[in-house]
XYZ file of C-alpha atoms in Angstrom:
726
model
C 41.982 29.424 -54.046
C 39.570 28.533 -51.249
C 40.450 30.026 -47.892
C 38.866 29.819 -44.480
C 37.589 33.213 -43.300
C 35.953 34.265 -40.073
C 32.743 35.264 -41.877
C 32.435 31.668 -43.116
C 33.365 29.870 -39.940
C 32.822 32.077 -36.917
C 30.342 30.827 -34.364
C 30.052 30.420 -30.631
C 32.692 28.078 -29.266
C 30.063 26.044 -27.456
C 28.426 25.018 -30.748
C 31.499 23.423 -32.331
C 31.535 19.745 -33.138
C 33.941 17.766 -30.900
C 35.946 16.819 -34.005
C 36.611 20.478 -34.878
C 39.940 20.971 -33.073
C 41.337 17.456 -33.767
C 40.654 17.893 -37.477
C 42.213 21.350 -37.547
C 45.322 20.144 -35.732
C 45.578 17.134 -38.050
C 45.508 19.299 -41.187
C 48.013 21.776 -39.721
C 50.317 18.895 -38.781
C 50.180 17.329 -42.244
C 50.727 20.710 -43.846
C 53.797 21.341 -41.698
C 55.266 18.030 -42.807
C 54.611 18.911 -46.463
C 56.305 22.313 -46.102
C 59.356 20.773 -44.405
C 59.569 18.199 -47.208
C 59.391 20.924 -49.858
C 62.117 22.984 -48.184
C 64.344 19.872 -47.935
C 63.745 19.095 -51.618
C 64.624 22.612 -52.749
C 67.791 22.754 -50.656
C 69.126 19.335 -51.626
C 68.311 19.184 -55.318
C 70.379 20.769 -58.030
C 67.442 22.689 -59.452
C 67.663 26.200 -60.719
C 65.859 28.911 -58.807
C 63.760 30.383 -61.604
C 60.703 28.966 -59.810
C 61.255 31.649 -57.112
C 60.462 34.338 -59.676
C 57.315 32.482 -60.695
C 56.318 32.005 -57.035
C 56.766 35.724 -56.400
C 54.629 36.572 -59.406
C 51.968 34.162 -58.111
C 51.748 35.951 -54.773
C 51.825 39.422 -56.349
C 49.117 38.683 -58.922
C 46.747 36.772 -56.612
C 44.492 39.830 -56.025
C 44.016 40.300 -59.788
C 41.126 38.296 -61.179
C 38.094 38.435 -63.457
C 34.732 37.745 -61.823
C 32.661 35.106 -63.600
C 29.077 36.436 -63.891
C 26.255 34.529 -62.137
C 28.825 32.237 -60.466
C 30.602 32.329 -57.148
C 34.007 32.130 -58.812
C 36.643 34.008 -60.763
C 39.542 33.503 -63.140
C 42.706 34.234 -61.184
C 46.094 35.035 -62.695
C 47.710 33.753 -59.484
C 46.078 30.324 -59.890
C 47.433 30.062 -63.425
C 50.977 30.879 -62.291
C 50.702 28.427 -59.366
C 49.810 25.489 -61.618
C 52.539 26.587 -64.027
C 55.091 26.407 -61.199
C 53.973 22.879 -60.275
C 54.091 21.641 -63.872
C 57.440 23.260 -64.727
C 59.402 22.853 -61.485
C 57.754 20.049 -59.513
C 55.661 19.560 -56.325
C 58.216 21.183 -53.999
C 58.043 24.513 -55.844
C 54.250 24.243 -55.892
C 54.044 23.603 -52.131
C 56.130 26.644 -51.239
C 54.211 28.784 -53.748
C 50.847 27.663 -52.322
C 52.027 28.187 -48.733
C 53.171 31.755 -49.448
C 49.952 32.512 -51.334
C 47.811 31.137 -48.511
C 49.813 32.983 -45.851
C 49.590 36.420 -47.446
C 45.975 35.911 -48.530
C 44.881 34.960 -45.003
C 46.723 37.841 -43.350
C 45.243 40.428 -45.728
C 41.690 39.080 -45.549
C 41.157 39.006 -41.809
C 41.904 40.532 -38.427
C 41.075 39.133 -35.032
C 42.290 36.899 -32.238
C 41.916 33.711 -34.306
C 43.783 35.031 -37.344
C 46.863 32.845 -36.671
C 44.746 29.719 -36.257
C 42.919 30.191 -39.544
C 46.074 31.246 -41.374
C 47.911 28.077 -40.323
C 44.957 25.979 -41.446
C 44.779 27.652 -44.874
C 48.520 27.303 -45.465
C 48.447 23.662 -44.369
C 45.465 22.734 -46.541
C 47.014 24.289 -49.639
C 50.352 22.609 -48.971
C 48.805 19.149 -48.580
C 46.768 19.519 -51.757
C 49.852 20.690 -53.665
C 51.957 17.704 -52.581
C 49.293 15.097 -53.298
C 48.234 16.666 -56.591
C 51.805 17.201 -57.834
C 52.885 13.667 -56.909
C 49.917 12.100 -58.725
C 50.470 14.371 -61.739
C 54.100 13.381 -62.291
C 53.284 9.763 -61.478
C 50.752 9.700 -64.303
C 53.069 11.629 -66.615
C 56.012 9.314 -65.867
C 58.686 11.986 -66.240
C 60.490 14.853 -64.531
C 59.222 18.462 -64.366
C 58.563 19.947 -67.802
C 61.042 22.807 -67.464
C 63.874 20.332 -67.909
C 62.277 18.431 -70.807
C 59.300 20.078 -72.547
C 56.470 18.006 -74.035
C 56.060 17.488 -77.751
C 52.256 17.249 -77.689
C 49.527 18.795 -75.584
C 47.616 15.513 -75.562
C 50.157 13.939 -73.208
C 49.294 16.397 -70.445
C 45.488 16.777 -70.697
C 44.456 13.918 -68.394
C 47.244 14.316 -65.774
C 46.611 18.069 -65.642
C 42.875 17.539 -65.147
C 43.576 15.130 -62.302
C 45.981 17.675 -60.740
C 43.315 20.388 -60.861
C 40.652 18.083 -59.421
C 42.842 16.859 -56.542
C 43.912 20.376 -55.639
C 40.286 21.560 -55.776
C 38.955 18.568 -53.853
C 41.521 18.639 -51.045
C 41.795 22.418 -50.666
C 38.118 23.364 -50.897
C 37.003 20.180 -49.212
C 39.172 20.728 -46.138
C 37.833 24.273 -45.734
C 34.226 23.097 -46.179
C 34.741 20.398 -43.526
C 36.180 22.776 -40.924
C 33.348 25.296 -41.509
C 30.720 22.546 -41.228
C 32.289 21.260 -38.003
C 32.291 24.724 -36.483
C 28.716 25.519 -37.489
C 27.496 21.966 -36.909
C 25.877 21.801 -40.311
C 26.152 19.521 -43.325
C 29.394 19.470 -45.298
C 27.647 19.179 -48.675
C 25.529 22.217 -47.874
C 28.607 24.341 -47.150
C 30.318 23.028 -50.274
C 27.325 23.765 -52.478
C 26.827 27.276 -51.090
C 30.444 28.435 -51.025
C 32.754 26.222 -53.093
C 30.849 24.527 -55.913
C 31.688 27.107 -58.551
C 35.291 27.577 -57.448
C 36.210 24.475 -59.469
C 36.184 26.749 -62.530
C 39.134 28.623 -61.059
C 41.243 25.489 -60.692
C 40.532 23.975 -64.104
C 40.996 27.323 -65.888
C 44.337 27.827 -64.155
C 45.453 24.287 -64.940
C 44.523 24.641 -68.616
C 46.484 27.870 -68.926
C 49.458 26.253 -67.194
C 49.387 23.333 -69.619
C 49.329 25.685 -72.591
C 52.338 27.579 -71.236
C 54.264 24.380 -70.517
C 53.687 22.906 -73.978
C 54.477 26.045 -75.955
C 57.553 27.195 -74.027
C 60.033 25.588 -76.346
C 58.495 26.953 -79.560
C 57.979 30.603 -78.592
C 60.245 32.889 -80.628
C 60.669 36.648 -80.113
C 58.556 37.263 -83.235
C 55.731 35.049 -81.974
C 55.974 36.647 -78.534
C 55.774 40.163 -80.047
C 52.572 39.197 -81.881
C 51.006 37.090 -79.121
C 51.319 39.579 -76.260
C 49.288 42.404 -77.892
C 46.705 39.881 -79.090
C 46.355 38.343 -75.617
C 46.089 41.785 -74.016
C 43.394 42.795 -76.494
C 41.466 39.579 -75.794
C 41.835 40.110 -72.040
C 40.540 43.690 -72.047
C 37.757 42.859 -74.521
C 36.551 40.054 -72.284
C 36.891 42.196 -69.168
C 34.843 44.952 -70.843
C 32.201 42.389 -71.707
C 32.133 41.150 -68.117
C 31.813 44.712 -66.850
C 28.759 45.178 -69.043
C 27.337 41.909 -67.776
C 27.986 43.082 -64.238
C 26.196 46.367 -64.936
C 23.143 44.477 -66.169
C 23.294 42.229 -63.117
C 23.527 45.278 -60.865
C 20.359 46.676 -62.410
C 18.631 43.371 -61.692
C 19.945 42.839 -58.164
C 20.713 46.289 -56.750
C 18.568 49.315 -56.046
C 19.590 52.100 -58.423
C 18.962 54.855 -55.854
C 20.863 53.486 -52.843
C 22.986 50.760 -54.518
C 21.850 48.403 -51.767
C 20.638 44.872 -52.546
C 17.088 44.996 -53.833
C 14.201 42.715 -52.892
C 15.371 39.886 -55.180
C 18.986 39.829 -53.996
C 18.000 40.254 -50.354
C 15.772 37.188 -50.577
C 18.653 35.256 -52.134
C 20.839 36.199 -49.158
C 18.060 35.125 -46.809
C 17.518 31.813 -48.595
C 21.245 31.107 -48.493
C 21.390 31.913 -44.773
C 18.449 29.605 -44.090
C 20.198 26.765 -45.921
C 23.438 27.379 -44.071
C 21.999 27.669 -40.578
C 19.029 25.357 -41.046
C 20.628 22.498 -39.120
C 22.656 24.575 -36.660
C 21.745 26.088 -33.314
C 22.282 29.601 -34.569
C 19.506 32.129 -35.127
C 18.661 34.450 -38.017
C 16.848 37.758 -37.559
C 14.939 39.523 -40.327
C 14.148 43.203 -39.799
C 11.662 45.348 -41.697
C 12.375 49.081 -41.379
C 9.905 51.738 -42.538
C 10.382 55.496 -42.373
C 7.864 57.407 -40.263
C 5.861 60.077 -42.084
C 7.849 59.717 -45.295
C 4.776 60.518 -47.377
C 4.413 63.827 -45.576
C 8.040 64.696 -46.382
C 7.532 63.681 -50.001
C 4.408 65.807 -50.255
C 6.013 68.747 -48.467
C 9.348 68.956 -50.282
C 8.703 67.028 -53.482
C 9.924 63.695 -54.838
C 13.450 64.922 -55.584
C 14.047 65.653 -51.887
C 12.330 62.377 -51.054
C 14.848 60.551 -53.243
C 17.692 62.385 -51.517
C 16.303 61.271 -48.165
C 16.075 57.625 -49.268
C 19.670 57.760 -50.523
C 20.863 59.384 -47.282
C 18.988 56.851 -45.170
C 20.604 53.999 -47.074
C 24.066 55.491 -46.546
C 23.436 56.132 -42.861
C 22.094 52.622 -42.254
C 25.091 51.121 -44.062
C 27.441 53.175 -41.884
C 25.580 52.071 -38.775
C 25.831 48.448 -39.857
C 29.577 48.709 -40.503
C 30.121 50.266 -37.078
C 28.022 47.510 -35.563
C 30.084 44.811 -37.255
C 33.238 46.268 -35.698
C 31.540 46.323 -32.322
C 30.546 42.669 -32.710
C 33.953 41.258 -33.615
C 34.008 39.513 -30.272
C 30.708 37.820 -31.203
C 31.601 35.225 -33.842
C 29.207 34.355 -36.613
C 27.293 37.614 -36.793
C 26.889 39.022 -40.276
C 24.594 41.852 -41.390
C 23.073 42.452 -44.836
C 20.958 45.530 -45.507
C 18.751 46.100 -48.539
C 16.048 48.364 -49.883
C 12.788 46.486 -50.250
C 10.980 49.296 -52.042
C 9.586 52.773 -51.404
C 10.633 53.856 -47.921
C 11.077 50.277 -46.705
C 14.456 48.753 -45.891
C 15.267 45.216 -44.803
C 18.071 43.956 -42.609
C 19.340 40.388 -42.338
C 21.300 39.379 -39.243
C 22.768 35.877 -39.401
C 24.579 33.670 -36.946
C 23.289 35.310 -33.756
C 23.137 33.483 -30.445
C 19.782 34.837 -29.234
C 17.049 37.375 -30.085
C 18.758 39.792 -27.677
C 21.502 40.258 -30.276
C 18.853 41.291 -32.792
C 17.399 43.749 -30.277
C 20.774 45.470 -29.957
C 21.110 45.820 -33.721
C 17.529 47.097 -34.047
C 18.191 49.682 -31.347
C 21.352 50.774 -33.173
C 19.348 51.234 -36.380
C 16.750 53.334 -34.545
C 19.509 55.494 -33.055
C 20.801 56.200 -36.558
C 17.802 58.518 -37.032
C 18.331 60.678 -33.953
C 20.078 63.436 -35.898
C 18.355 65.247 -38.806
C 19.229 64.797 -42.470
C 20.601 67.710 -44.479
C 18.860 67.582 -47.852
C 19.367 70.261 -50.476
C 19.793 72.948 -47.825
C 16.883 71.639 -45.722
C 17.160 70.053 -42.271
C 14.696 67.154 -42.234
C 14.012 64.998 -39.191
C 12.581 61.548 -39.746
C 12.220 58.468 -37.585
C 11.909 54.777 -38.360
C 9.834 51.865 -37.115
C 11.349 48.376 -37.129
C 9.724 44.958 -37.013
C 11.781 41.856 -36.200
C 11.166 38.161 -36.841
C 13.575 35.447 -35.705
C 14.422 32.065 -37.216
C 13.484 29.413 -36.183
C 10.900 30.704 -33.684
C 8.796 32.706 -36.160
C 9.266 30.567 -39.254
C 11.724 28.597 -41.383
C 10.764 30.068 -44.749
C 12.010 33.368 -46.206
C 8.577 34.646 -47.203
C 7.126 33.806 -43.802
C 9.931 35.584 -41.939
C 9.589 38.675 -44.132
C 5.823 38.768 -43.727
C 6.023 38.468 -39.948
C 8.730 41.126 -39.716
C 6.477 43.386 -41.799
C 3.579 42.681 -39.434
C 5.725 43.544 -36.414
C 6.823 46.771 -38.109
C 3.238 47.945 -38.536
C 2.596 47.303 -34.858
C 5.694 49.300 -33.949
C 4.474 52.151 -36.137
C 0.989 52.078 -34.612
C 2.181 51.691 -31.024
C 5.040 54.178 -30.765
C 6.942 55.459 -33.773
C 10.739 55.345 -33.792
C 10.683 52.001 -31.994
C 11.038 48.297 -32.760
C 8.740 45.350 -32.077
C 9.431 41.630 -32.195
C 6.804 39.527 -33.891
C 4.322 37.677 -31.723
C 1.482 35.358 -32.827
C -1.068 37.779 -31.385
C -0.128 40.246 -34.127
C -1.571 37.962 -36.792
C -4.976 38.406 -35.255
C -4.698 42.184 -35.635
C -3.325 42.168 -39.214
C -6.533 40.946 -40.880
C -8.415 43.505 -38.811
C -6.142 46.269 -40.121
C -6.570 45.127 -43.732
C -10.315 44.891 -43.224
C -10.386 48.378 -41.718
C -8.485 49.777 -44.710
C -10.936 48.220 -47.175
C -13.878 49.440 -45.128
C -12.408 52.954 -45.069
C -12.211 53.026 -48.856
C -15.840 51.960 -49.040
C -16.833 54.495 -46.384
C -15.390 57.341 -48.436
C -17.804 56.610 -51.262
C -20.620 55.359 -49.062
C -21.202 58.516 -47.053
C -20.128 57.031 -43.709
C -17.866 59.906 -42.683
C -19.266 62.664 -40.502
C -18.027 66.069 -39.367
C -18.326 67.150 -35.771
C -17.643 70.683 -34.619
C -15.868 71.586 -31.381
C -16.432 75.109 -29.977
C -13.490 77.449 -29.470
C -14.137 80.269 -27.019
C -12.624 83.637 -26.185
C -10.396 83.087 -23.159
C -11.489 86.290 -21.411
C -15.239 86.295 -22.065
C -15.995 82.627 -22.718
C -17.989 83.587 -25.830
C -17.922 81.334 -28.895
C -15.474 82.695 -31.482
C -15.000 79.810 -33.908
C -14.975 76.014 -34.180
C -12.717 73.205 -35.329
C -14.078 70.609 -37.721
C -13.241 67.047 -36.662
C -13.826 64.004 -38.852
C -15.747 61.004 -37.485
C -16.543 57.647 -39.030
C -19.991 56.189 -38.527
C -18.939 52.555 -38.893
C -21.752 50.125 -39.758
C -20.876 47.731 -36.922
C -18.443 49.562 -34.631
C -20.428 52.737 -34.263
C -18.988 56.239 -34.237
C -15.163 56.179 -34.448
C -12.985 59.164 -33.559
C -10.127 60.266 -35.797
C -7.528 58.694 -33.502
C -8.868 55.250 -34.443
C -8.365 55.531 -38.195
C -6.523 58.721 -39.211
C -3.078 57.093 -38.829
C -4.145 54.327 -41.201
C -5.480 56.943 -43.615
C -2.053 58.630 -43.646
C -0.247 55.335 -44.271
C -2.546 54.292 -47.118
C -2.779 57.674 -48.836
C -6.490 58.052 -48.083
C -5.811 61.161 -46.021
C -5.891 63.372 -49.118
C -9.354 62.377 -50.430
C -10.693 62.422 -46.865
C -9.280 65.936 -46.419
C -10.776 67.129 -49.699
C -14.167 65.686 -48.758
C -13.993 67.367 -45.375
C -13.122 70.801 -46.816
C -16.077 70.709 -49.202
C -18.426 69.359 -46.513
C -17.468 72.073 -44.008
C -17.918 74.871 -46.552
C -21.280 73.454 -47.582
C -22.336 73.314 -43.926
C -21.332 76.940 -43.322
C -23.450 77.878 -46.334
C -26.400 75.945 -44.927
C -26.091 77.771 -41.596
C -26.083 81.094 -43.401
C -29.173 80.211 -45.411
C -30.873 79.101 -42.193
C -30.459 82.603 -40.794
C -27.867 81.637 -38.210
C -24.763 83.594 -37.276
C -21.911 81.300 -38.330
C -18.402 81.533 -36.907
C -15.128 80.720 -38.682
C -14.420 76.986 -38.863
C -10.889 75.586 -38.784
C -10.164 72.583 -40.999
C -7.045 70.422 -40.650
C -5.171 70.005 -43.918
C -2.572 67.293 -44.538
C 0.834 68.061 -46.023
C -0.054 66.198 -49.203
C -3.247 68.169 -49.670
C -1.511 71.463 -48.934
C 1.257 70.711 -51.466
C -1.015 69.801 -54.359
C -0.775 72.058 -57.429
C -3.243 74.952 -57.732
C -4.451 74.515 -54.148
C -5.553 78.148 -53.832
C -7.571 77.877 -57.034
C -9.275 74.686 -55.810
C -10.153 76.207 -52.427
C -11.436 79.377 -54.078
C -13.654 77.283 -56.356
C -15.134 75.424 -53.355
C -15.846 78.767 -51.647
C -17.564 80.114 -54.775
C -19.673 76.989 -55.246
C -20.856 77.028 -51.628
C -21.177 80.816 -51.388
C -19.036 81.014 -48.248
C -17.065 84.105 -47.283
C -13.313 83.220 -47.106
C -13.094 84.849 -43.661
C -15.256 82.001 -42.313
C -12.653 79.364 -43.256
C -9.413 78.738 -41.438
C -6.802 76.114 -42.303
C -4.728 74.343 -39.672
C -1.409 72.857 -40.769
C 0.987 70.657 -38.820
C 4.028 72.430 -37.440
C 6.473 70.327 -39.474
C 4.514 70.949 -42.688
C 4.951 74.690 -42.315
C 8.408 74.874 -40.770
C 10.134 72.372 -43.045
C 8.578 73.744 -46.234
C 10.425 75.816 -48.770
C 9.444 78.472 -51.256
C 6.357 76.548 -52.380
C 5.083 76.551 -48.798
C 5.630 80.295 -48.454
C 3.853 80.870 -51.754
C 0.843 78.756 -50.782
C 0.542 80.503 -47.415
C 0.590 83.904 -49.084
C -2.023 82.787 -51.628
C -4.315 81.733 -48.774
C -3.887 85.097 -47.112
C -4.630 86.854 -50.408
C -7.897 84.888 -50.591
C -8.787 86.070 -47.101
C -8.349 82.622 -45.511
C -6.585 82.452 -42.167
C -3.884 79.830 -41.541
C -2.740 78.576 -38.137
C -0.015 76.244 -36.918
C -1.508 73.146 -35.316
C 0.069 71.326 -32.338
C 2.741 73.977 -31.901
C 5.590 72.848 -29.682
C 5.379 69.160 -30.623
C 7.724 69.509 -33.611
C 10.711 71.613 -34.634
C 10.329 75.315 -35.383
C 12.574 78.161 -36.395
C 11.441 81.385 -34.757
C 13.023 83.465 -37.511
C 11.080 81.493 -40.145
C 7.898 81.759 -38.088
C 8.256 85.531 -38.142
C 8.486 85.645 -41.966
C 5.515 83.419 -42.785
C 2.006 84.616 -43.614
C 0.369 83.085 -40.521
C -2.501 84.229 -38.340
C -2.210 82.080 -35.250
C -0.835 79.018 -33.543
C -2.360 76.313 -31.392
C -0.440 75.161 -28.310
C -0.095 71.382 -28.291
C -2.346 69.681 -25.751
C 0.625 67.859 -24.214
C 1.718 71.147 -22.570
C -1.771 72.110 -21.416
C -2.545 68.727 -19.864
C 0.027 69.062 -17.044
C -0.056 72.765 -16.271
C -1.139 72.138 -12.686
C 1.734 69.868 -11.669
C 4.577 70.485 -14.148
C 6.465 73.802 -13.831
C 8.346 73.123 -17.078
C 5.083 72.889 -19.034
C 3.901 76.106 -17.407
C 7.148 77.850 -18.371
C 7.017 76.658 -21.990
C 3.324 77.521 -22.345
C 3.857 81.016 -20.966
C 6.827 81.478 -23.306
C 4.835 80.403 -26.373
C 2.075 82.884 -25.522
C 4.614 85.679 -25.021
C 6.425 84.843 -28.253
C 3.184 84.675 -30.263
C 2.099 88.023 -28.896
C 5.339 89.628 -30.014
C 4.756 88.169 -33.504
C 1.124 89.369 -33.517
C -0.227 85.823 -33.749
C -3.388 84.699 -32.025
C -2.874 81.834 -29.575
C -5.267 78.937 -29.083
C -4.776 76.370 -26.330
C -6.274 72.951 -27.042
C -7.115 70.297 -24.521
C -8.435 72.714 -21.870
C -10.478 70.646 -19.431
C -10.145 72.248 -16.002
C -10.774 75.640 -14.544
C -7.196 75.790 -13.307
C -5.873 75.424 -16.844
C -8.284 78.059 -18.061
C -7.250 80.557 -15.382
C -3.537 80.087 -16.077
C -4.000 80.574 -19.811
C -6.196 83.640 -19.315
C -3.684 85.292 -17.008
C -0.812 84.854 -19.459
C -2.748 86.290 -22.387
C -3.930 83.232 -24.320
C -6.556 84.405 -26.811
C -8.801 81.363 -27.272
C -9.497 78.059 -25.541
C -10.512 74.717 -26.998
C -11.334 71.577 -25.071
C -14.033 69.911 -23.039
C -14.332 72.953 -20.780
C -15.657 75.221 -23.581
C -17.497 72.309 -25.193
C -17.169 68.817 -26.572
C -17.267 68.009 -30.328
C -20.844 67.755 -31.561
C -22.781 67.108 -34.783
C -23.658 69.999 -37.063
C -27.321 70.181 -36.042
C -26.406 70.344 -32.361
C -23.681 72.932 -32.962
C -26.247 75.026 -34.841
C -27.898 75.734 -31.486
C -24.812 77.706 -30.452
C -25.132 79.857 -33.584
C -28.655 81.003 -32.820
C -28.794 84.753 -32.222
C -30.511 84.154 -28.912
C -27.497 82.202 -27.540
C -24.691 83.422 -29.776
C -22.957 85.647 -27.222
C -23.571 83.667 -24.056
C -20.376 82.406 -22.320
C -19.656 78.735 -22.875
C -18.110 78.435 -19.405
C -18.212 80.385 -16.180
C -15.554 83.065 -16.022
C -13.911 83.959 -12.696
C -11.570 86.806 -11.936
C -9.429 85.061 -9.360
C -6.367 82.993 -10.199
C -5.473 79.915 -8.029
C -1.993 80.348 -6.633
C -1.230 76.654 -7.073
C -1.446 76.988 -10.836
C -0.576 80.520 -11.837
C 2.984 81.833 -12.053
C 3.669 84.758 -9.780
C 5.380 87.067 -12.234
C 6.584 87.596 -15.758
C 9.932 85.944 -14.977
C 8.413 82.534 -15.673
C 7.467 83.526 -19.210
C 10.896 85.030 -19.873
C 12.672 81.885 -18.678
C 10.385 79.703 -20.756
C 10.902 81.853 -23.842
C 14.655 81.419 -23.555
C 14.221 77.656 -23.232
C 11.985 77.495 -26.303
C 14.317 79.701 -28.346
C 17.341 77.550 -27.543
C 15.480 74.316 -28.295
C 14.101 75.556 -31.599
C 17.510 76.673 -32.842
């Protein structure tokens, strides 16, 4: 039976229609009169009390039902017994049965401060519909309840029973639809269509079963009963099995098989329904697009099986966060959250019935906070963040597709601006979206059109200033925008999957360039090439690199690979194997941007590594930040104990250089040793006449404002790093 619930009717008190409370009080008053009448009838009539047993069975069996596929309804055993009580024992028995059913159903379905108010309304509505329907039924039938004088033919009861079912459906569901519409200030027909249209099946199915019971009561013998019960049970379980299969097929169509969250199709249905419900109200709807940060790198590093585990864990964690949020928002009526998986590493969140965009901001922040702790996946600790884009109805659109598109646009801006954050959509973002799409298409064309370039940045010995090696940096010679640095397009390359072909092109180009320098009679130095996680995890990587070296005639000792800290530290046996294969080839491998991610010192000690590069964020503030000085000194000390060479990147001032030299840093990279330059310009540094000239002036003094006074600073920093890494 239809019942008023807080999820259907909750909203801010200020939005209610003025007729809301008068209508509620009117229905409760009429229902009270009906209940008093029923009690008086039962106490003053000489009726037997077998209806009490039937009423008890009605209440007990109300939770048991069969869901009707593709319809918002079900076949309820309790509804059948309720109509049977009305037909057999009269309106009074039906009123008390309906009141008890409504009372227990309301109490079990809801908690909150307004539970009593809604419960009274439900009980009253069901009581009124029972009295009116029962009175009309027996008026049309022209006789007393059928328990006292059974019918001879089923045809006598068909029309009156249909009218009884319709009246009960119309008054009960209609009263609930009216009160919800008054509270949400929306159209009554819209609420009825969305929530109660299909519930008519419940009433007419229950009434038909009640009529069958009433007509056949007098002719049921023990023999017939013994045959009928097993047959009915077999039919029931056969039909229920069929419905379960139908439900399984529907789940495949509407739910994501990995997370069991609503998929794209079902999520859009929820969104469309919310837009219809709140289209004429003053409430807001927020649509959120959530995308995992660096999921492709995790997939490439650990494999697709771990990636699937991560997606499943993310879905579970987001669902838990949403449930906790719903408990927190009980004092905010009307808020309802639906979460789904849109595809890949993208999730969507629907927040309905909110008062302002600030409510959406709180939910978005809660979703971001759900990623603060790492995920434990198949024995691996994996840290991942999320970027969220938010669009709000009606400000950003009134159509589902428009709201989803604008939330997606906002998500990409959040990812580009600062990962693990959320952005609300703004019209200015639409101007940037075509630019991003255009840039992606242009990048694909550039890969085949020879528009990428490699620049080489010198890396010098920290003590002597002499060139020791170089890092290869990709540049894009754009036809209209000129020379673009990697920071302007490498993030897009990672998101679109172009990072792997770009990395492969760069490896071959660098090796070919080293070969050209050798043939030109120059004295080449080792060149470090950045390698993405996806490229490093590809099958037969060592064989592919060895083939490139053979084709270009380059000695493996002249090639060095730089891998991101997370790629190395979060890898498993495959990572260890690939690192060892590189060492067997004679290729050196270093950890890039060390200190920016999460490292295990014990794992670092076991890996086949040759060096690490201190992240530029520590080097940039050596002069004014004692914490950065402590951490930098600790990293150098730790690397020395592990026999790893240390490179500091981002060295731009003499003060930074002097600090790093004093604490034993091996090599320096930055604008002080030299800026990135094209291959022909870098070739001048490889000439024998200039090969061993210092790239910067080396002094023996150490400014006291920058340099730590003793080894205690390094020891303290090492302890801080060790505790943070573990």
